[in-house]
Amino acid sequence: MQYLYGMHSVIEALKSGKKFDKVLLKTGLEGPQYRELMALLAENEIQYQWVPVERLNRAVRGAHQGVIAYISQIDYVDIETLVNNALATSRNPILVILDGVSDVRNLGAIARTLECAGGRGIIVPAKGGAAINAEAVKASAGALMRIDTCKVPNLRVAAYYLKQSGFRLIAATEKVDHYMYDTDLTGPIAIVMGSEGSGISKSMLDLADDKVAIPMAGEISSLNVSVATSVILYEAVRQNMNK
């Protein structure tokens, strides 16, 4: 992954509009430049992490001054642009929201299927989700460069905005008996997918307009999250084709 380091370099890059996936900061930083950096990170909603100086020393050989910033592999869009583009280009736009999906290969595979299915965009949290790095882009076969990707500081706020914009939230969960085949997946929808371990957070489930399950007939009780997303996406495609 490409990166910049050094307090001045990172500050100037932020001022020029450079986008970063994340910034690592040495524990205990202080001073005017540090305060300026923190203000820019907040203004641009860029996640940061406090780490021991040993981690920074292992990452770069130069004088990092306690700051390393990892450059975004893609150009993110804001939630308003994502919604406007989706509604302008499709009568039945499909978005995907990833809540707690942390594996970059799963994220890449989901983006690839979404693009193949004609989906319009993907929404990920700024913290707690998979990094959109070179490995994710490769796993997506370049799809992350072709669909709109939105990184938001709060998924619930993004979900509210989607609902106000006319999207229905479809939460995929095995905790219901209502199958996806029995649910209307036409029109503007945002499919919410959770982590394989804990699933979708309760706060996001509470916002869902519909909760759907994938029928399971085998002894293994769950699918890989990227496979599960594919199944639901193509049921939405089928319904839209038959409408």
PDB file of C-alpha atoms in Angstrom:
ATOM      1  CA  MET A   1       0.000   0.000   0.000  1.00  0.00           C
ATOM      2  CA  GLN A   2       1.319   3.458  -0.865  1.00  0.00           C
ATOM      3  CA  TYR A   3       1.858   5.905   1.960  1.00  0.00           C
ATOM      4  CA  LEU A   4       3.223   9.273   2.961  1.00  0.00           C
ATOM      5  CA  TYR A   5       5.025  10.048   6.187  1.00  0.00           C
ATOM      6  CA  GLY A   6       6.180  13.097   8.085  1.00  0.00           C
ATOM      7  CA  MET A   7       3.988  15.698   9.734  1.00  0.00           C
ATOM      8  CA  HIS A   8       4.455  18.438   7.132  1.00  0.00           C
ATOM      9  CA  SER A   9       4.034  16.097   4.140  1.00  0.00           C
ATOM     10  CA  VAL A  10       0.804  14.635   5.430  1.00  0.00           C
ATOM     11  CA  ILE A  11      -0.655  18.032   6.378  1.00  0.00           C
ATOM     12  CA  GLU A  12       0.121  19.490   2.953  1.00  0.00           C
ATOM     13  CA  ALA A  13      -1.306  16.436   1.212  1.00  0.00           C
ATOM     14  CA  LEU A  14      -4.553  16.801   3.161  1.00  0.00           C
ATOM     15  CA  LYS A  15      -4.751  20.485   2.282  1.00  0.00           C
ATOM     16  CA  SER A  16      -4.325  19.640  -1.412  1.00  0.00           C
ATOM     17  CA  GLY A  17      -7.225  17.201  -1.298  1.00  0.00           C
ATOM     18  CA  LYS A  18      -5.322  13.910  -1.069  1.00  0.00           C
ATOM     19  CA  LYS A  19      -7.488  11.102   0.302  1.00  0.00           C
ATOM     20  CA  PHE A  20      -6.187   8.635   2.873  1.00  0.00           C
ATOM     21  CA  ASP A  21      -7.608   5.317   4.036  1.00  0.00           C
ATOM     22  CA  LYS A  22      -6.132   5.702   7.485  1.00  0.00           C
ATOM     23  CA  VAL A  23      -3.425   7.518   9.423  1.00  0.00           C
ATOM     24  CA  LEU A  24      -1.157   6.042  12.075  1.00  0.00           C
ATOM     25  CA  LEU A  25      -0.060   8.400  14.842  1.00  0.00           C
ATOM     26  CA  LYS A  26       2.624   7.911  17.460  1.00  0.00           C
ATOM     27  CA  THR A  27       1.202   7.839  20.955  1.00  0.00           C
ATOM     28  CA  GLY A  28       1.894  11.098  22.801  1.00  0.00           C
ATOM     29  CA  LEU A  29       2.124  13.516  19.882  1.00  0.00           C
ATOM     30  CA  GLU A  30       1.475  17.177  20.697  1.00  0.00           C
ATOM     31  CA  GLY A  31       2.152  20.677  19.443  1.00  0.00           C
ATOM     32  CA  PRO A  32       0.707  23.130  16.858  1.00  0.00           C
ATOM     33  CA  GLN A  33       1.312  20.895  13.829  1.00  0.00           C
ATOM     34  CA  TYR A  34      -0.316  17.976  15.625  1.00  0.00           C
ATOM     35  CA  ARG A  35      -3.411  20.075  16.365  1.00  0.00           C
ATOM     36  CA  GLU A  36      -3.563  21.217  12.740  1.00  0.00           C
ATOM     37  CA  LEU A  37      -3.291  17.620  11.565  1.00  0.00           C
ATOM     38  CA  MET A  38      -6.071  16.456  13.874  1.00  0.00           C
ATOM     39  CA  ALA A  39      -8.344  19.254  12.655  1.00  0.00           C
ATOM     40  CA  LEU A  40      -7.754  18.227   9.031  1.00  0.00           C
ATOM     41  CA  LEU A  41      -8.404  14.569   9.812  1.00  0.00           C
ATOM     42  CA  ALA A  42     -11.689  15.472  11.474  1.00  0.00           C
ATOM     43  CA  GLU A  43     -12.683  17.805   8.647  1.00  0.00           C
ATOM     44  CA  ASN A  44     -12.045  15.081   6.048  1.00  0.00           C
ATOM     45  CA  GLU A  45     -13.541  12.287   8.201  1.00  0.00           C
ATOM     46  CA  ILE A  46     -10.368  10.203   7.950  1.00  0.00           C
ATOM     47  CA  GLN A  47      -9.864   7.486  10.524  1.00  0.00           C
ATOM     48  CA  TYR A  48      -6.689   7.443  12.582  1.00  0.00           C
ATOM     49  CA  GLN A  49      -5.077   5.110  15.079  1.00  0.00           C
ATOM     50  CA  TRP A  50      -2.654   5.649  17.943  1.00  0.00           C
ATOM     51  CA  VAL A  51       0.245   3.175  17.784  1.00  0.00           C
ATOM     52  CA  PRO A  52       3.609   2.646  19.518  1.00  0.00           C
ATOM     53  CA  VAL A  53       6.555   4.280  17.799  1.00  0.00           C
ATOM     54  CA  GLU A  54       8.028   0.812  17.165  1.00  0.00           C
ATOM     55  CA  ARG A  55       5.250   0.084  14.679  1.00  0.00           C
ATOM     56  CA  LEU A  56       6.022   3.267  12.750  1.00  0.00           C
ATOM     57  CA  ASN A  57       9.734   2.467  12.776  1.00  0.00           C
ATOM     58  CA  ARG A  58       9.029  -0.946  11.252  1.00  0.00           C
ATOM     59  CA  ALA A  59       6.868   0.583   8.513  1.00  0.00           C
ATOM     60  CA  VAL A  60       9.262   3.226   7.170  1.00  0.00           C
ATOM     61  CA  ARG A  61      12.979   3.885   7.236  1.00  0.00           C
ATOM     62  CA  GLY A  62      12.791   7.671   7.064  1.00  0.00           C
ATOM     63  CA  ALA A  63      12.018  10.346   9.665  1.00  0.00           C
ATOM     64  CA  HIS A  64       8.278   9.775  10.026  1.00  0.00           C
ATOM     65  CA  GLN A  65       7.864  12.348  12.835  1.00  0.00           C
ATOM     66  CA  GLY A  66       5.202  10.139  14.347  1.00  0.00           C
ATOM     67  CA  VAL A  67       2.854  10.145  11.324  1.00  0.00           C
ATOM     68  CA  ILE A  68       2.228   7.691   8.483  1.00  0.00           C
ATOM     69  CA  ALA A  69      -0.745   8.150   6.128  1.00  0.00           C
ATOM     70  CA  TYR A  70      -1.906   5.365   3.801  1.00  0.00           C
ATOM     71  CA  ILE A  71      -3.144   6.617   0.437  1.00  0.00           C
ATOM     72  CA  SER A  72      -6.596   5.536  -0.738  1.00  0.00           C
ATOM     73  CA  GLN A  73      -6.601   3.052  -3.592  1.00  0.00           C
ATOM     74  CA  ILE A  74      -9.869   4.440  -4.967  1.00  0.00           C
ATOM     75  CA  ASP A  75     -11.722   7.726  -5.142  1.00  0.00           C
ATOM     76  CA  TYR A  76     -14.518   7.699  -2.573  1.00  0.00           C
ATOM     77  CA  VAL A  77     -17.800   9.538  -3.068  1.00  0.00           C
ATOM     78  CA  ASP A  78     -19.991  11.055  -0.370  1.00  0.00           C
ATOM     79  CA  ILE A  79     -23.408   9.602   0.443  1.00  0.00           C
ATOM     80  CA  GLU A  80     -25.276  12.349  -1.426  1.00  0.00           C
ATOM     81  CA  THR A  81     -23.307  11.704  -4.626  1.00  0.00           C
ATOM     82  CA  LEU A  82     -23.765   7.952  -4.262  1.00  0.00           C
ATOM     83  CA  VAL A  83     -27.546   8.294  -3.983  1.00  0.00           C
ATOM     84  CA  ASN A  84     -27.853  10.861  -6.783  1.00  0.00           C
ATOM     85  CA  ASN A  85     -25.781   8.737  -9.169  1.00  0.00           C
ATOM     86  CA  ALA A  86     -27.740   5.597  -8.313  1.00  0.00           C
ATOM     87  CA  LEU A  87     -31.151   7.191  -8.838  1.00  0.00           C
ATOM     88  CA  ALA A  88     -30.033   8.938 -12.029  1.00  0.00           C
ATOM     89  CA  THR A  89     -28.750   5.789 -13.724  1.00  0.00           C
ATOM     90  CA  SER A  90     -31.289   3.115 -12.792  1.00  0.00           C
ATOM     91  CA  ARG A  91     -35.016   2.702 -12.141  1.00  0.00           C
ATOM     92  CA  ASN A  92     -34.213  -0.051  -9.639  1.00  0.00           C
ATOM     93  CA  PRO A  93     -30.802   0.824  -8.171  1.00  0.00           C
ATOM     94  CA  ILE A  94     -29.186  -1.666  -5.812  1.00  0.00           C
ATOM     95  CA  LEU A  95     -26.697  -0.668  -3.131  1.00  0.00           C
ATOM     96  CA  VAL A  96     -24.890  -2.800  -0.567  1.00  0.00           C
ATOM     97  CA  ILE A  97     -24.087  -1.771   3.012  1.00  0.00           C
ATOM     98  CA  LEU A  98     -21.377  -3.754   4.805  1.00  0.00           C
ATOM     99  CA  ASP A  99     -21.772  -3.764   8.571  1.00  0.00           C
ATOM    100  CA  GLY A 100     -18.729  -5.321  10.243  1.00  0.00           C
ATOM    101  CA  VAL A 101     -17.338  -7.185   7.221  1.00  0.00           C
ATOM    102  CA  SER A 102     -13.611  -7.113   7.945  1.00  0.00           C
ATOM    103  CA  ASP A 103     -12.020  -9.461   5.397  1.00  0.00           C
ATOM    104  CA  VAL A 104     -10.652  -7.572   2.381  1.00  0.00           C
ATOM    105  CA  ARG A 105     -11.147 -10.551   0.054  1.00  0.00           C
ATOM    106  CA  ASN A 106     -14.810 -10.792   0.993  1.00  0.00           C
ATOM    107  CA  LEU A 107     -15.214  -7.072   0.407  1.00  0.00           C
ATOM    108  CA  GLY A 108     -13.553  -7.395  -2.995  1.00  0.00           C
ATOM    109  CA  ALA A 109     -15.679 -10.387  -3.969  1.00  0.00           C
ATOM    110  CA  ILE A 110     -18.864  -8.567  -2.942  1.00  0.00           C
ATOM    111  CA  ALA A 111     -17.899  -5.520  -5.007  1.00  0.00           C
ATOM    112  CA  ARG A 112     -17.188  -7.753  -8.011  1.00  0.00           C
ATOM    113  CA  THR A 113     -20.591  -9.442  -7.818  1.00  0.00           C
ATOM    114  CA  LEU A 114     -22.343  -6.120  -7.218  1.00  0.00           C
ATOM    115  CA  GLU A 115     -20.802  -4.633 -10.346  1.00  0.00           C
ATOM    116  CA  CYS A 116     -21.642  -7.748 -12.402  1.00  0.00           C
ATOM    117  CA  ALA A 117     -25.248  -7.591 -11.170  1.00  0.00           C
ATOM    118  CA  GLY A 118     -25.574  -3.955 -12.203  1.00  0.00           C
ATOM    119  CA  GLY A 119     -25.424  -2.628  -8.652  1.00  0.00           C
ATOM    120  CA  ARG A 120     -24.639   1.036  -8.190  1.00  0.00           C
ATOM    121  CA  GLY A 121     -22.551   1.356  -5.067  1.00  0.00           C
ATOM    122  CA  ILE A 122     -21.224   0.052  -1.801  1.00  0.00           C
ATOM    123  CA  ILE A 123     -21.206   1.707   1.631  1.00  0.00           C
ATOM    124  CA  VAL A 124     -18.631   0.828   4.282  1.00  0.00           C
ATOM    125  CA  PRO A 125     -17.883   2.220   7.751  1.00  0.00           C
ATOM    126  CA  ALA A 126     -14.859   4.431   8.281  1.00  0.00           C
ATOM    127  CA  LYS A 127     -13.923   2.307  11.298  1.00  0.00           C
ATOM    128  CA  GLY A 128     -14.365  -1.378  11.951  1.00  0.00           C
ATOM    129  CA  GLY A 129     -14.631  -2.565   8.355  1.00  0.00           C
ATOM    130  CA  ALA A 130     -12.278  -4.100   5.817  1.00  0.00           C
ATOM    131  CA  ALA A 131      -9.603  -1.824   4.409  1.00  0.00           C
ATOM    132  CA  ILE A 132     -10.083  -0.921   0.763  1.00  0.00           C
ATOM    133  CA  ASN A 133      -6.490  -1.586  -0.173  1.00  0.00           C
ATOM    134  CA  ALA A 134      -4.665  -3.094  -3.141  1.00  0.00           C
ATOM    135  CA  GLU A 135      -5.675  -6.614  -2.082  1.00  0.00           C
ATOM    136  CA  ALA A 136      -9.349  -5.639  -1.982  1.00  0.00           C
ATOM    137  CA  VAL A 137      -9.123  -3.994  -5.404  1.00  0.00           C
ATOM    138  CA  LYS A 138      -7.454  -7.103  -6.808  1.00  0.00           C
ATOM    139  CA  ALA A 139     -10.085  -9.414  -5.265  1.00  0.00           C
ATOM    140  CA  SER A 140     -12.770  -7.251  -6.868  1.00  0.00           C
ATOM    141  CA  ALA A 141     -11.174  -7.721 -10.329  1.00  0.00           C
ATOM    142  CA  GLY A 142     -11.191  -3.933 -10.587  1.00  0.00           C
ATOM    143  CA  ALA A 143     -14.880  -3.559  -9.707  1.00  0.00           C
ATOM    144  CA  LEU A 144     -14.039  -1.180  -6.851  1.00  0.00           C
ATOM    145  CA  MET A 145     -12.722   1.184  -9.520  1.00  0.00           C
ATOM    146  CA  ARG A 146     -16.007   1.000 -11.436  1.00  0.00           C
ATOM    147  CA  ILE A 147     -18.712   1.355  -8.790  1.00  0.00           C
ATOM    148  CA  ASP A 148     -19.285   4.203  -6.369  1.00  0.00           C
ATOM    149  CA  THR A 149     -17.789   3.496  -2.967  1.00  0.00           C
ATOM    150  CA  CYS A 150     -18.775   5.528   0.058  1.00  0.00           C
ATOM    151  CA  LYS A 151     -17.002   5.439   3.419  1.00  0.00           C
ATOM    152  CA  VAL A 152     -19.125   6.887   6.212  1.00  0.00           C
ATOM    153  CA  PRO A 153     -18.368   7.671   9.881  1.00  0.00           C
ATOM    154  CA  ASN A 154     -21.770   6.351  10.989  1.00  0.00           C
ATOM    155  CA  LEU A 155     -23.744   3.632   9.183  1.00  0.00           C
ATOM    156  CA  ARG A 156     -27.008   4.523  10.937  1.00  0.00           C
ATOM    157  CA  VAL A 157     -26.839   8.118   9.710  1.00  0.00           C
ATOM    158  CA  ALA A 158     -26.164   6.849   6.189  1.00  0.00           C
ATOM    159  CA  ALA A 159     -29.061   4.393   6.492  1.00  0.00           C
ATOM    160  CA  TYR A 160     -31.447   7.176   7.556  1.00  0.00           C
ATOM    161  CA  TYR A 161     -30.372   9.233   4.554  1.00  0.00           C
ATOM    162  CA  LEU A 162     -30.977   6.304   2.208  1.00  0.00           C
ATOM    163  CA  LYS A 163     -34.463   5.744   3.616  1.00  0.00           C
ATOM    164  CA  GLN A 164     -35.288   9.437   3.273  1.00  0.00           C
ATOM    165  CA  SER A 165     -34.089   9.242  -0.346  1.00  0.00           C
ATOM    166  CA  GLY A 166     -36.508   6.448  -1.196  1.00  0.00           C
ATOM    167  CA  PHE A 167     -34.380   3.348  -0.641  1.00  0.00           C
ATOM    168  CA  ARG A 168     -35.686   0.376   1.316  1.00  0.00           C
ATOM    169  CA  LEU A 169     -33.213  -1.357   3.629  1.00  0.00           C
ATOM    170  CA  ILE A 170     -33.117  -5.138   3.213  1.00  0.00           C
ATOM    171  CA  ALA A 171     -31.226  -6.844   6.055  1.00  0.00           C
ATOM    172  CA  ALA A 172     -29.914 -10.354   5.439  1.00  0.00           C
ATOM    173  CA  THR A 173     -30.149 -12.418   8.620  1.00  0.00           C
ATOM    174  CA  GLU A 174     -30.689 -16.073   9.483  1.00  0.00           C
ATOM    175  CA  LYS A 175     -32.700 -15.036  12.550  1.00  0.00           C
ATOM    176  CA  VAL A 176     -35.991 -14.774  10.628  1.00  0.00           C
ATOM    177  CA  ASP A 177     -38.198 -17.283   8.833  1.00  0.00           C
ATOM    178  CA  HIS A 178     -39.022 -14.847   6.046  1.00  0.00           C
ATOM    179  CA  TYR A 179     -37.150 -15.877   2.897  1.00  0.00           C
ATOM    180  CA  MET A 180     -35.811 -13.489   0.287  1.00  0.00           C
ATOM    181  CA  TYR A 181     -38.054 -15.119  -2.343  1.00  0.00           C
ATOM    182  CA  ASP A 182     -41.105 -13.842  -0.426  1.00  0.00           C
ATOM    183  CA  THR A 183     -39.847 -10.256  -0.286  1.00  0.00           C
ATOM    184  CA  ASP A 184     -40.186  -7.536  -2.911  1.00  0.00           C
ATOM    185  CA  LEU A 185     -36.621  -6.690  -3.937  1.00  0.00           C
ATOM    186  CA  THR A 186     -37.553  -4.314  -6.751  1.00  0.00           C
ATOM    187  CA  GLY A 187     -37.238  -0.556  -6.659  1.00  0.00           C
ATOM    188  CA  PRO A 188     -34.392   1.281  -4.943  1.00  0.00           C
ATOM    189  CA  ILE A 189     -32.952  -1.037  -2.267  1.00  0.00           C
ATOM    190  CA  ALA A 190     -29.884  -1.206  -0.043  1.00  0.00           C
ATOM    191  CA  ILE A 191     -28.935  -4.725   1.019  1.00  0.00           C
ATOM    192  CA  VAL A 192     -27.340  -4.797   4.476  1.00  0.00           C
ATOM    193  CA  MET A 193     -24.821  -7.575   5.092  1.00  0.00           C
ATOM    194  CA  GLY A 194     -23.144  -8.288   8.431  1.00  0.00           C
ATOM    195  CA  SER A 195     -20.054 -10.144   9.549  1.00  0.00           C
ATOM    196  CA  GLU A 196     -20.042 -13.930   9.505  1.00  0.00           C
ATOM    197  CA  GLY A 197     -19.418 -14.027  13.231  1.00  0.00           C
ATOM    198  CA  SER A 198     -21.879 -11.567  14.768  1.00  0.00           C
ATOM    199  CA  GLY A 199     -24.087 -10.665  11.817  1.00  0.00           C
ATOM    200  CA  ILE A 200     -25.715  -7.281  11.415  1.00  0.00           C
ATOM    201  CA  SER A 201     -25.646  -4.987  14.440  1.00  0.00           C
ATOM    202  CA  LYS A 202     -28.941  -4.518  16.305  1.00  0.00           C
ATOM    203  CA  SER A 203     -28.918  -0.802  15.581  1.00  0.00           C
ATOM    204  CA  MET A 204     -28.909  -1.496  11.842  1.00  0.00           C
ATOM    205  CA  LEU A 205     -31.418  -4.343  12.088  1.00  0.00           C
ATOM    206  CA  ASP A 206     -33.821  -1.985  13.825  1.00  0.00           C
ATOM    207  CA  LEU A 207     -33.719   0.328  10.796  1.00  0.00           C
ATOM    208  CA  ALA A 208     -34.385  -2.399   8.228  1.00  0.00           C
ATOM    209  CA  ASP A 209     -37.615  -2.255   6.236  1.00  0.00           C
ATOM    210  CA  ASP A 210     -37.427  -6.004   5.623  1.00  0.00           C
ATOM    211  CA  LYS A 211     -35.374  -8.828   7.133  1.00  0.00           C
ATOM    212  CA  VAL A 212     -34.770 -11.813   4.874  1.00  0.00           C
ATOM    213  CA  ALA A 213     -33.116 -15.201   5.160  1.00  0.00           C
ATOM    214  CA  ILE A 214     -31.576 -17.541   2.582  1.00  0.00           C
ATOM    215  CA  PRO A 215     -33.048 -21.051   2.819  1.00  0.00           C
ATOM    216  CA  MET A 216     -30.484 -23.540   4.119  1.00  0.00           C
ATOM    217  CA  ALA A 217     -30.976 -27.284   3.649  1.00  0.00           C
ATOM    218  CA  GLY A 218     -27.541 -28.669   4.517  1.00  0.00           C
ATOM    219  CA  GLU A 219     -25.821 -29.352   7.824  1.00  0.00           C
ATOM    220  CA  ILE A 220     -23.642 -26.254   7.531  1.00  0.00           C
ATOM    221  CA  SER A 221     -25.870 -23.460   8.745  1.00  0.00           C
ATOM    222  CA  SER A 222     -24.364 -20.428   7.032  1.00  0.00           C
ATOM    223  CA  LEU A 223     -22.768 -19.167   3.838  1.00  0.00           C
ATOM    224  CA  ASN A 224     -19.659 -17.100   3.369  1.00  0.00           C
ATOM    225  CA  VAL A 225     -20.763 -13.441   3.411  1.00  0.00           C
ATOM    226  CA  SER A 226     -19.662 -12.800  -0.169  1.00  0.00           C
ATOM    227  CA  VAL A 227     -21.582 -15.857  -1.383  1.00  0.00           C
ATOM    228  CA  ALA A 228     -24.661 -14.877   0.619  1.00  0.00           C
ATOM    229  CA  THR A 229     -24.533 -11.385  -0.886  1.00  0.00           C
ATOM    230  CA  SER A 230     -24.338 -12.878  -4.378  1.00  0.00           C
ATOM    231  CA  VAL A 231     -27.405 -15.031  -3.773  1.00  0.00           C
ATOM    232  CA  ILE A 232     -29.517 -12.073  -2.620  1.00  0.00           C
ATOM    233  CA  LEU A 233     -28.214  -9.756  -5.330  1.00  0.00           C
ATOM    234  CA  TYR A 234     -29.210 -12.127  -8.087  1.00  0.00           C
ATOM    235  CA  GLU A 235     -32.629 -12.722  -6.582  1.00  0.00           C
ATOM    236  CA  ALA A 236     -33.085  -8.940  -6.833  1.00  0.00           C
ATOM    237  CA  VAL A 237     -31.863  -9.066 -10.437  1.00  0.00           C
ATOM    238  CA  ARG A 238     -34.331 -11.893 -11.208  1.00  0.00           C
ATOM    239  CA  GLN A 239     -37.233  -9.964  -9.718  1.00  0.00           C
ATOM    240  CA  ASN A 240     -36.340  -6.818 -11.640  1.00  0.00           C
ATOM    241  CA  MET A 241     -36.117  -8.765 -14.922  1.00  0.00           C
ATOM    242  CA  ASN A 242     -39.537 -10.320 -14.357  1.00  0.00           C
ATOM    243  CA  LYS A 243     -41.273  -7.124 -13.277  1.00  0.00           C
TER     244      LYS A 243
END
